[in-house]
Amino acid sequence: MDRRSFLAAGGLGLLGSFAPRMAFAKAATAKRFVFIIQRGAADGLGTIGAVGDPAFVGARGDLAADLTSGTKLDAMFALHPAMANAAALYGKGQALFAHAIASPYRDRSHFDGQNVLETGGIGAYQLKDGWMNRLLGVVPTDDAKAIAIAATVPMALRGRREVASYAPSSLPDASDDLLARVTQLYQGDAQLHGLWNEAMQTRQLTGDLTRDNGRNAAATGALAARLLAPANGARIATIETGGWDTHAGQRGRLATQLKGLDAMLGALQAGLGPVWEDTLVLVATEFGRTVAINGTGGTDHGTGTAAMLFGGAVRGGRVLADWPGLAPASLYEARDLKPTTPLDAFIGGAVADHFAVEPPRAMAALFPASAKTAAIEGLLRV
């Protein structure tokens, strides 16, 4: 195997699955933005329960128990007790929750719903690039450095603008001796020498986290922070999380999922340090779940759900909701939480505030098919 074949076949895999061109210039501002995708349709009512709704306990059955003992957010809503870090951020005014929210998608296919969530279209596969990739064209030039903390670049970041990706490798850590030998091997190769040096710089930036293999939520949050915190690091990132499709045994499974998400948020905050003050974290899913519990202790694919904003940039300590109610006559198609807030408007307003972009311009770029929808403003401290 020659040197180029070695590199293509996985020589850089010694450092993790990483797109090699990750040499970021120093950014002009300190703004960071992270989108955490909840794949599988996270149960918004199981995360932020409408405990003040008279129909909540009766409709949710056993699933209501954890929420009634959760952190009271206001007279209507309570946060799941597994979200301890999130509750602390809410108390400090650094977390904002939006409920009864949904993308324009109204069917219940994971693949189609995730495509709408990530492309910003009004229907599946109408747009060929992701709204986060289009975001790179409207933020200040020095902020347009993006990375996916994933094995492959998610649809949200795909498009004509170049992005990096990083995922911990399943391979064992390379020894310093081996890395030194490979460096010497590429020393005289004009094409590969620069790429290898960039990869080595990335290894130093991310530290020794490859042993976690992406399975540990806190380690993933810490890794993301290491990629975002440095002055020459990324400014925009996406993190994929799975396991939110809770058709059976939801009470225990959702608690575990939320504990992991909470640990990821805590690690992000700790790792970013003072940069957290200028950070915005969005957590969103493709659609919600049924209001009623099914026969296997879970819920099925639904519509309305909850989305979350975290970070020092957030004007938090509140729940944004035009609450439709959980009485049978108030449900969407007699089964789901009725969506009353457009997810597009929520994301567009938050991003516009964060990067000081005019809201109509942000909506037109991120969500061109629904650009007539007005962005929700006042979500952040500006």
Tab-separated table of C-alpha atoms in Angstrom, residues 21 25 28 52 54 57 67 73 98 115 117 154 157 166 168 172 176 260 277 296 300 302 346 354 357:
chain	number	residue	atom	x	y	z
A	21	ARG	CA	-9.363	20.552	6.546
A	25	ALA	CA	-8.900	31.383	11.518
A	28	ALA	CA	-13.952	38.180	15.179
A	52	GLY	CA	-51.105	22.529	35.636
A	54	PRO	CA	-56.366	19.411	34.538
A	57	VAL	CA	-52.435	13.226	34.890
A	67	LEU	CA	-43.249	15.196	36.120
A	73	LEU	CA	-40.961	25.993	36.107
A	98	ALA	CA	-40.861	26.297	24.066
A	115	ASN	CA	-35.350	15.820	6.756
A	117	LEU	CA	-36.176	19.493	10.681
A	154	PRO	CA	-25.851	15.415	9.335
A	157	LEU	CA	-24.915	20.942	7.926
A	166	TYR	CA	-15.174	14.775	14.052
A	168	PRO	CA	-14.153	9.494	18.149
A	172	PRO	CA	-7.194	2.000	19.728
A	176	ASP	CA	3.326	8.687	20.024
A	260	GLY	CA	-27.634	11.725	29.300
A	277	GLU	CA	-21.742	33.481	28.200
A	296	THR	CA	-46.703	-1.207	26.374
A	300	ASP	CA	-46.395	6.526	19.641
A	302	GLY	CA	-47.173	12.379	17.483
A	346	PHE	CA	-38.378	29.876	17.086
A	354	HIS	CA	-27.510	35.540	18.422
A	357	VAL	CA	-28.796	39.250	11.675
